XYZ file of C-alpha atoms in Angstrom:
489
model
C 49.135 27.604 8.812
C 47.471 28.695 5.831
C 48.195 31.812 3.520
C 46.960 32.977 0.166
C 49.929 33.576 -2.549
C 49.736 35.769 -5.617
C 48.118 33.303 -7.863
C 45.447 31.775 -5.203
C 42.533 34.014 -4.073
C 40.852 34.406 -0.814
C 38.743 32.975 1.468
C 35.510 35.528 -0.106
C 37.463 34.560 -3.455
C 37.358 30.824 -3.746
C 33.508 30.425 -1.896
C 31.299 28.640 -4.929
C 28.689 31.906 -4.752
C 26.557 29.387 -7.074
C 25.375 27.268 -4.653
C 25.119 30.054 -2.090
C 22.764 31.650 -4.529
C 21.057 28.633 -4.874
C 20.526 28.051 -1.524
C 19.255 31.687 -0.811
C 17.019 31.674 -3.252
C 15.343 27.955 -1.780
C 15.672 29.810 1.798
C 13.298 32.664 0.188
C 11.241 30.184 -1.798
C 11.131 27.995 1.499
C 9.513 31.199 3.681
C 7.032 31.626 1.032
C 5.842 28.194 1.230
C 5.970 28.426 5.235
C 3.904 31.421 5.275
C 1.419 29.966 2.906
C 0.971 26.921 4.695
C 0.651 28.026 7.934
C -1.526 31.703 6.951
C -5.068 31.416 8.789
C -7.869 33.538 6.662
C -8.055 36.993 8.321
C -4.619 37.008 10.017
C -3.005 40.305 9.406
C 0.821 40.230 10.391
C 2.818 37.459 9.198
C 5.940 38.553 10.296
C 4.728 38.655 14.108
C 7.110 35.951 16.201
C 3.822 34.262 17.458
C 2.951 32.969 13.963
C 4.767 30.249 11.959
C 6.255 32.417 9.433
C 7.313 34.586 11.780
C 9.285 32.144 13.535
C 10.832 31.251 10.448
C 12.713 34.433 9.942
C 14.330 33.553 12.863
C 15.085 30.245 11.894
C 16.981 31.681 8.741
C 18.447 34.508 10.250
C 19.965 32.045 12.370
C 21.108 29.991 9.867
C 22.757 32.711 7.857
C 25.070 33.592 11.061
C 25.902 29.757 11.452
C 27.047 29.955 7.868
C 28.890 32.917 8.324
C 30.669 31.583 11.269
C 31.547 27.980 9.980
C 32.757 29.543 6.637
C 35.259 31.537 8.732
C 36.620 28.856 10.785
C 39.217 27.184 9.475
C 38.557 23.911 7.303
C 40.930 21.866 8.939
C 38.922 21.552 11.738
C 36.116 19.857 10.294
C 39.144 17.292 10.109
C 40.934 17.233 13.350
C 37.910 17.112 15.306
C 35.729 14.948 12.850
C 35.542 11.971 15.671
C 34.886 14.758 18.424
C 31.668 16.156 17.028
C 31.074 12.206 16.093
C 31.252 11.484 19.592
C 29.411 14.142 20.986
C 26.258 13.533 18.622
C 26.269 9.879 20.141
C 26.021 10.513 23.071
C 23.358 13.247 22.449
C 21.429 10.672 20.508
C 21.735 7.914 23.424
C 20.927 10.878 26.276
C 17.773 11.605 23.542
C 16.339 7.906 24.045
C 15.632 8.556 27.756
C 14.233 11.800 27.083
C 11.155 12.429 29.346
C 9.682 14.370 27.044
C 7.382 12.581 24.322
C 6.024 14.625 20.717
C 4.294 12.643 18.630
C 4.876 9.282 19.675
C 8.605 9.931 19.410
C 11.656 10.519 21.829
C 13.802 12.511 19.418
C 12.990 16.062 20.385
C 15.540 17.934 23.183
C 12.970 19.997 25.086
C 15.275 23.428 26.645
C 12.308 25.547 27.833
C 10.577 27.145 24.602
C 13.485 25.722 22.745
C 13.112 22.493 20.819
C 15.882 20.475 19.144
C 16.239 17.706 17.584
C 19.832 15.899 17.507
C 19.281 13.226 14.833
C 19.096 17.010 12.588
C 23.107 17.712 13.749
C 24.403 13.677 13.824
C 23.955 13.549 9.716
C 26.487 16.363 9.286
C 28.925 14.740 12.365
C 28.795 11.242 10.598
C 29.297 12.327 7.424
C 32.307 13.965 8.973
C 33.440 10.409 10.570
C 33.040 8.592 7.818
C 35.042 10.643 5.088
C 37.347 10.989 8.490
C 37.894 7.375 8.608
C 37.521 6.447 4.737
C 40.419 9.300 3.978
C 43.227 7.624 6.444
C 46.472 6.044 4.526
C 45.737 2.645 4.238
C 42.138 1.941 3.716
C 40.527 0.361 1.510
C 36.565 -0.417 1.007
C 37.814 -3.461 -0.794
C 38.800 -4.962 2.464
C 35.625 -6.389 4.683
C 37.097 -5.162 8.265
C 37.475 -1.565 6.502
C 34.451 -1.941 4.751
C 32.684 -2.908 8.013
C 34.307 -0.111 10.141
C 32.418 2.317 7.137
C 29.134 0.535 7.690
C 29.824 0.667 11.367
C 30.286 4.363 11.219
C 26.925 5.039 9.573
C 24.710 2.658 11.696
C 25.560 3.224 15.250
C 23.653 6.705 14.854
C 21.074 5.212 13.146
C 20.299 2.240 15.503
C 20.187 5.108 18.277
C 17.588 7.520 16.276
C 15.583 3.987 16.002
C 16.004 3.896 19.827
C 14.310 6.932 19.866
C 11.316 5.823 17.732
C 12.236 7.803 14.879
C 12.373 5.435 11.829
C 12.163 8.594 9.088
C 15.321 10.381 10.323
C 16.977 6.757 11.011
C 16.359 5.633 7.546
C 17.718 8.768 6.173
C 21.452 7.154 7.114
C 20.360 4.782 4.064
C 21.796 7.696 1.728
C 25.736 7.208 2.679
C 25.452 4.017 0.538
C 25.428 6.228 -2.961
C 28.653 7.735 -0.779
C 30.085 4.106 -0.633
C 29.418 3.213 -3.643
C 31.008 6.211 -5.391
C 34.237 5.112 -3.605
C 34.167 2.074 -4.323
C 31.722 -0.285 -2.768
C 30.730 -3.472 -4.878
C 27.836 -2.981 -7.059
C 26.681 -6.255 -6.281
C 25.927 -4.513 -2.535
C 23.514 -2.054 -3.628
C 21.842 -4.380 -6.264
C 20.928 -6.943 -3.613
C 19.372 -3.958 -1.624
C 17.234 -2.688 -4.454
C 16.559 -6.297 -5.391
C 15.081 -6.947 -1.739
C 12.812 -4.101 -2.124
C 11.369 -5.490 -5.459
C 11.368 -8.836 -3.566
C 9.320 -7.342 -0.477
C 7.122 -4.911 -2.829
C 6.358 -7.574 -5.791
C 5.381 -10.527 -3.455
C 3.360 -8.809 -0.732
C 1.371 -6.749 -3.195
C 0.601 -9.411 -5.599
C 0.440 -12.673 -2.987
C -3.163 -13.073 -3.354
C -3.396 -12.942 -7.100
C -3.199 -15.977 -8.832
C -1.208 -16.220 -12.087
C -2.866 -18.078 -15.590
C -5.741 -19.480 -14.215
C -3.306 -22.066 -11.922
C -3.054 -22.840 -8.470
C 0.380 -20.473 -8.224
C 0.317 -17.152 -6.445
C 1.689 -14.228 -9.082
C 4.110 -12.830 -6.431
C 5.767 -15.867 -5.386
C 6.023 -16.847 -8.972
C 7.261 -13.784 -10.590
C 9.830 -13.303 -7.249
C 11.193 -16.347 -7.390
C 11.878 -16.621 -11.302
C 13.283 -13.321 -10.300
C 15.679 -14.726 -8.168
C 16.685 -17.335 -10.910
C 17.746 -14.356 -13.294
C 19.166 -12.334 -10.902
C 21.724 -15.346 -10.005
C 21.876 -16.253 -13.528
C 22.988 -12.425 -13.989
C 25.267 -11.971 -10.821
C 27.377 -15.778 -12.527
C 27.373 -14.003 -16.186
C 29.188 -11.016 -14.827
C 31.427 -12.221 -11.607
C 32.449 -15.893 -13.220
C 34.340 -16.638 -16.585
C 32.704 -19.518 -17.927
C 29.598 -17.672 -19.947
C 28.983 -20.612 -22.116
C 27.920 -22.744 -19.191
C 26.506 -19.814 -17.321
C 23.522 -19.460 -20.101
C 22.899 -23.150 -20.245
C 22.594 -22.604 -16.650
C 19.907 -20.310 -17.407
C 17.984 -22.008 -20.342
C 17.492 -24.980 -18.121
C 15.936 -22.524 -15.144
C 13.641 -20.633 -17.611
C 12.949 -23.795 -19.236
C 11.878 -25.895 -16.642
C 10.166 -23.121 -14.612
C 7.760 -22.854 -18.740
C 7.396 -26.597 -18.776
C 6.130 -26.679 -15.566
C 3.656 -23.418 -15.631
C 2.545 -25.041 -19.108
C 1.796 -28.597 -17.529
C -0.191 -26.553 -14.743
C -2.086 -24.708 -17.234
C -2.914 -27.521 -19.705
C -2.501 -31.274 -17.526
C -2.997 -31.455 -14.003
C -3.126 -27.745 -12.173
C -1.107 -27.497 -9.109
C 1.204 -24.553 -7.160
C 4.301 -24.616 -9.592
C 6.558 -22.270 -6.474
C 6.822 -25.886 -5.648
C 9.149 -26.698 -8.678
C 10.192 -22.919 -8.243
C 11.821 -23.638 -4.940
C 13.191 -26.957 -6.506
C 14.932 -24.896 -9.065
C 16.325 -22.521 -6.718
C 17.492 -25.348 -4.533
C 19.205 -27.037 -7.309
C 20.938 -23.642 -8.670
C 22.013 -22.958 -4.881
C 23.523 -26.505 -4.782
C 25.311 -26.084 -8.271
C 27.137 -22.899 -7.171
C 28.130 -24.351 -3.441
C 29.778 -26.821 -5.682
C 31.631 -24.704 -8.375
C 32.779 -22.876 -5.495
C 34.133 -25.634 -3.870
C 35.826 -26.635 -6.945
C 37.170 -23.718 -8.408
C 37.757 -22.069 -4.994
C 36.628 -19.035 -6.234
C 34.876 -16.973 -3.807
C 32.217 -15.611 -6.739
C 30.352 -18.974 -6.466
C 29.817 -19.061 -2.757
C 29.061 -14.865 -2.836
C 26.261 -15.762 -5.358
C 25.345 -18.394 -3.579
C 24.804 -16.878 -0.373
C 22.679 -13.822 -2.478
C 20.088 -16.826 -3.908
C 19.775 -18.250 -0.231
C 19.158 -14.729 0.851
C 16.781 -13.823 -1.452
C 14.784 -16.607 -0.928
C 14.899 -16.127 3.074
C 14.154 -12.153 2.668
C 11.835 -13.137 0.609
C 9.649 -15.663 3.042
C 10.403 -13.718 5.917
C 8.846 -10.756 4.398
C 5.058 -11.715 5.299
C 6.256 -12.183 8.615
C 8.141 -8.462 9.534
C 4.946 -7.228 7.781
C 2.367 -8.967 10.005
C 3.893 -9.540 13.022
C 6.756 -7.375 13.174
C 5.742 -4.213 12.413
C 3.585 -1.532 14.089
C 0.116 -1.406 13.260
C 0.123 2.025 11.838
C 3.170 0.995 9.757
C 1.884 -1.926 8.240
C -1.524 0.221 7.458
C 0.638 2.922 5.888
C 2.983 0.142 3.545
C -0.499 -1.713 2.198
C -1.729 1.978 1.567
C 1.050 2.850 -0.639
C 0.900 -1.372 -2.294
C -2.825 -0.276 -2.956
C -4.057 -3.001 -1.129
C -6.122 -0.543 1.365
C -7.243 2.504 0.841
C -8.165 3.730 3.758
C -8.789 7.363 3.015
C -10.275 8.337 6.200
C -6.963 6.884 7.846
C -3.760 6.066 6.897
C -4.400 7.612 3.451
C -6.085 10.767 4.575
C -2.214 12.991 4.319
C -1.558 11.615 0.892
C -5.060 11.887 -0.344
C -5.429 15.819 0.620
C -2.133 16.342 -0.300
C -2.472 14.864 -3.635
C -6.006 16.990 -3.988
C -3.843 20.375 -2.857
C -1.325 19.631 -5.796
C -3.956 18.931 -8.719
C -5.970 21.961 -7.509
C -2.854 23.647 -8.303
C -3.248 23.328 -12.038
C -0.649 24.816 -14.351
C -0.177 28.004 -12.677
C -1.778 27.822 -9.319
C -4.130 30.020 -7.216
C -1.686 32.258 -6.140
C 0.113 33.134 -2.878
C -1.983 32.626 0.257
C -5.031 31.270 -2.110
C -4.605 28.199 -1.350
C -8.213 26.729 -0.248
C -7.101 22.914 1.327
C -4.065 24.360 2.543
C -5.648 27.285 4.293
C -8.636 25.263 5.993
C -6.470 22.751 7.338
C -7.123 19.900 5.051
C -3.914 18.426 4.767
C -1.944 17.494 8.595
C 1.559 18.797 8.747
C 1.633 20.918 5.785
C 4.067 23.413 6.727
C 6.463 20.557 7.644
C 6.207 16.978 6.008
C 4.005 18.000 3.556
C 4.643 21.600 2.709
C 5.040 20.706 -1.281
C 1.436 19.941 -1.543
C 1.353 24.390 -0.840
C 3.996 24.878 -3.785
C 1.839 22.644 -6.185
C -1.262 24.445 -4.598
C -0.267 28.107 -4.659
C 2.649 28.154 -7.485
C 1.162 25.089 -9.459
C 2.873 23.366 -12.125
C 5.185 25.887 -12.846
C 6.492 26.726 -9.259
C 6.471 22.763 -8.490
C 8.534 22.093 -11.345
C 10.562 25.605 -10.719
C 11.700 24.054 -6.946
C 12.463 20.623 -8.432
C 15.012 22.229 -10.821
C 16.034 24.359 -8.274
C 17.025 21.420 -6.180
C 18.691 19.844 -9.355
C 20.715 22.479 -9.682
C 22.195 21.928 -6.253
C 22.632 18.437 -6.776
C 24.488 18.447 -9.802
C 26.257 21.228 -8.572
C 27.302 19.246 -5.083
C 28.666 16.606 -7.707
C 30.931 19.173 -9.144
C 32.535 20.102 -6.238
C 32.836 17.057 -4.953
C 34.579 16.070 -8.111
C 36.994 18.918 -7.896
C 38.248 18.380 -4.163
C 42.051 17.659 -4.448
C 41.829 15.331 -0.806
C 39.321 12.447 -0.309
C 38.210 13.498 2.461
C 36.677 16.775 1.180
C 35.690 13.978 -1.962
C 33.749 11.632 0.497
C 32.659 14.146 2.429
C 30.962 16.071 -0.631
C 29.399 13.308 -1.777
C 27.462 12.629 1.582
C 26.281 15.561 1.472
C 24.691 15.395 -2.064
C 23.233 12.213 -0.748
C 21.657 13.119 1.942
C 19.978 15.868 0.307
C 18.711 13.563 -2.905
C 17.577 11.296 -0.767
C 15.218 14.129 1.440
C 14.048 15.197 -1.789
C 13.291 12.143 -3.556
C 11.322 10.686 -0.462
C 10.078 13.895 1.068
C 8.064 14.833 -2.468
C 7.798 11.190 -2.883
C 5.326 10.607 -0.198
C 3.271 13.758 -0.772
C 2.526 12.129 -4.498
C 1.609 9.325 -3.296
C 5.131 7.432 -4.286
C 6.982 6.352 -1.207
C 6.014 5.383 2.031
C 5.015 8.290 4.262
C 8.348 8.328 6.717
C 7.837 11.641 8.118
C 11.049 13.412 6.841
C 11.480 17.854 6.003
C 11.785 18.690 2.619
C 15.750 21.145 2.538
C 15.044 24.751 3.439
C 10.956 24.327 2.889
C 9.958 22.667 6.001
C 9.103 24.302 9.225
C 11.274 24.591 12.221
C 15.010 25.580 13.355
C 16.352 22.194 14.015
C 15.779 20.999 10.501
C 17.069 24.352 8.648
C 20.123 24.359 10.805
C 20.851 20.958 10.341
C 21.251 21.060 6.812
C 23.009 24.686 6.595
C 25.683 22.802 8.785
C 25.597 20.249 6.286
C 26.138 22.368 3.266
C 28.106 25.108 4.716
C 30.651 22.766 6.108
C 31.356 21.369 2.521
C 31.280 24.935 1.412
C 34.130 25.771 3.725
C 36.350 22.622 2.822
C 35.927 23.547 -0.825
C 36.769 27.198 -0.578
C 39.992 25.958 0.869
C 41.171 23.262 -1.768
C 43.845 25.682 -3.541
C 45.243 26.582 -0.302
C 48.778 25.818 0.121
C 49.420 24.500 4.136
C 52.734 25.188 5.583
């Protein structure tokens, strides 16, 4: 039971109204953009339910009364049944892969007469329940591989079933619970090798073809593989104790890998990945070796990272040719710059990126917008509703929704800090994830930055499933934090 004393206020009392104002006002700001994008020249009532921005009232009306109700239920229940709304949303998401019902080359939608919903929406908020679920019981520890791997376990089962559904944007959104892990704990080392294999991937397929100083050598292979030598180098100075012999370590890499690149240039020319590879073999061998005898598990752990890298690395051209779907691959060598392809896979970026710098500072004004209004840019009230802010508001409204969305971020972080249980902790700090990582991607790809994944931008995008989604997100955390100074008898 709980109950408010003298010194603790009450439910109304201890809601953060800063990030509901916050959110209201990027609800408001959201409708705006909705109605610009989807406004047709000589349309005269857009708040009629058969237009777009109509529909979106509904949409937030909706939402408001879901956060209404879930900030009246008691928070304990986002506890007790954390693994019941868990399980429900898988077996939603396996029901979803069988779905008869195809949109857009994808099996995610829920089709319930002129309702449509999408479930990989609701699973973020039920695994981010799970996870701070499991990652709050007495005993565990992220230290500990089998707890670490239940975690990991926890946030990829929903996201191997989204993939099921051909939904890779909404599957690689699950990608954001490792700034959760590694808040709590996770080993640096984890999320370094993962942004190391994307310079790895990027690096060598963008720059395979180009040959480096007039040699025989290709400039990707070169510069990823002499990345892979400082990297380990790195990974030995800061996991092992004996620096001294660490740096000679290095010296002789660096040194070699020059000696060689200058005999290339200046002797006899010839592919110098060859003595690369060599290097790589030979530092691989060294710390297989040290960790044998030393038995110190930092050896064989940086070991394994080199072999890794090196295997990523070679099986990269591979996924990309022969793995992946033609209209991915088209879209990744797009955003490389190695086609441009304006006509095709380029055409969303390129009008979007033509709405925003029409835009200038302060923008043409609300609903006079000219590429957004004849159609120029494909899904612009969903995907790629930004390129209307940068069109209509400009510069100034662009930059006004980006702080806008910093100010809920930093804000998540404070109430996340605050929570007196790790679960409300963990589960606080999903949330902040999950929306950083929407934002960063979502206006990512409409620049021209990241690879076009298809995911809503919070509270801007069109549609019910995605608005809902994230109020249940937010308002859930919302609810656990207005009860922290509640005492439970």
């Amino acid at each position: 039971m709980v109950r408010a004393t003298d010194k603790q206020p009450s439910i109304i009392g201890s809601i953060d109204w800063w990030t509901i104002g916050i959110y209201l006002t990027l609800l408001i700001f959201g409708w705006i953009s909705v109605c610009g994008a989807s406004y047709t020249y000589g349309e005269t009532d857009i708040f009629s339910l058969s237009s777009r921005s109509g529909m979106q009232i509904v949409w937030i009306a909706t939402s408001l009364i879901l956060a209404f109700v879930l900030l009246m239920l008691d928070d304990r229940y986002y506890d007790t049944f954390a693994y019941v709304f868990y399980g429900l949303m898988l077996v939603l998401l396996f029901a979803t892969i069988f779905n008869p019902h195809e949109i857009k080359g994808s099996r995610s939608w829920l089709v319930l007469g002129p309702l449509r919903l999408q479930p990989a929406e609701f699973a973020k908020f039920a695994t981010a329940l799970a996870v701070a679920k499991l990652m709050s019981t007495y005993g565990f520890n992220i230290h500990q591989w089998k707890h670490f791997a239940a975690a990991l376990g926890v946030v990829l089962l929903p996201m191997l079933l989204i993939v099921g559904q051909k939904e890779t944007g909404s599957a690689l959104v699950y990608l954001a619970f490792f700034l959760m892990l590694y808040r709590e704990g996770m080993p640096g080392s984890i999320l370094f090798t993962g942004v190391a294999m994307i310079v790895y991937f990027v690096v060598g397929i963008k720059y395979e073809d180009t040959l480096f100083w007039a040699t025989p050598t290709s400039l990707g292979k070169f510069v990823v593989l002499l990345l892979v030598q400082l990297f380990t180098v790195g990974m030995m100075l800061s996991y092992c104790d004996d620096k001294g012999r660490t740096l000679r370590v290095g010296l002789c890499c660096v040194g070699c890998t020059l000696l060689a690149l200058l005999f290339s240039k200046f002797v006899i020319p010839f592919d110098i990945v060859w003595v690369q590879f060599l290097i790589c073999s030979i530092l691989i061998g060294y710390l297989v070796f040290q960790g044998l005898a030393t038995r110190l598990h930092s050896y064989m752990l940086i070991a394994f990272f080199a072999m890794g890298s090196i295997l990523f690395f070679y099986s990269a051209d591979y996924v990309l040719n022969d793995v992946m779907e033609p209209h991915q691959r088209v879209r990744i060598n797009v955003l490389l710059g190695l086609d441009e392809d304006l006509a095709g896979a380029g055409y969303n970026v390129h009008q979007s990126e033509i709405a925003i710098g029409s835009g200038g500072l302060q923008g043409k004004g609300f609903l006079n917008g000219t590429q957004t209004k004849l159609k120029f840019v494909p899904e612009q009230d969903t995907d790629f509703i930004f390129c209307t802010v940068g069109e209509e508001e400009g510069f100034v409204g662009s930059a006004g929704v980006l702080l806008l969305f910093l100010a809920l971020i930093l804000r998540l972080i404070h109430l996340a800090e605050r929570q007196p249980f790790k679960f409300g902790r963990i589960y606080g700090y999903c949330v902040l994830s999950i929306f950083l990582f929407h934002l960063f991607i979502n206006v990512g790809m409409v620049l021209g930055l990241t690879p076009v994944i298809g995911i809503p931008l919070p509270f801007f995008s069109y549609g019910g499933s995605s608005l809902w989604g994230f109020t249940i997100l937010l308002f859930i955390f919302m609810r656990i934090d207005a009860g922290r100074n509640f005492v439970r008898t």
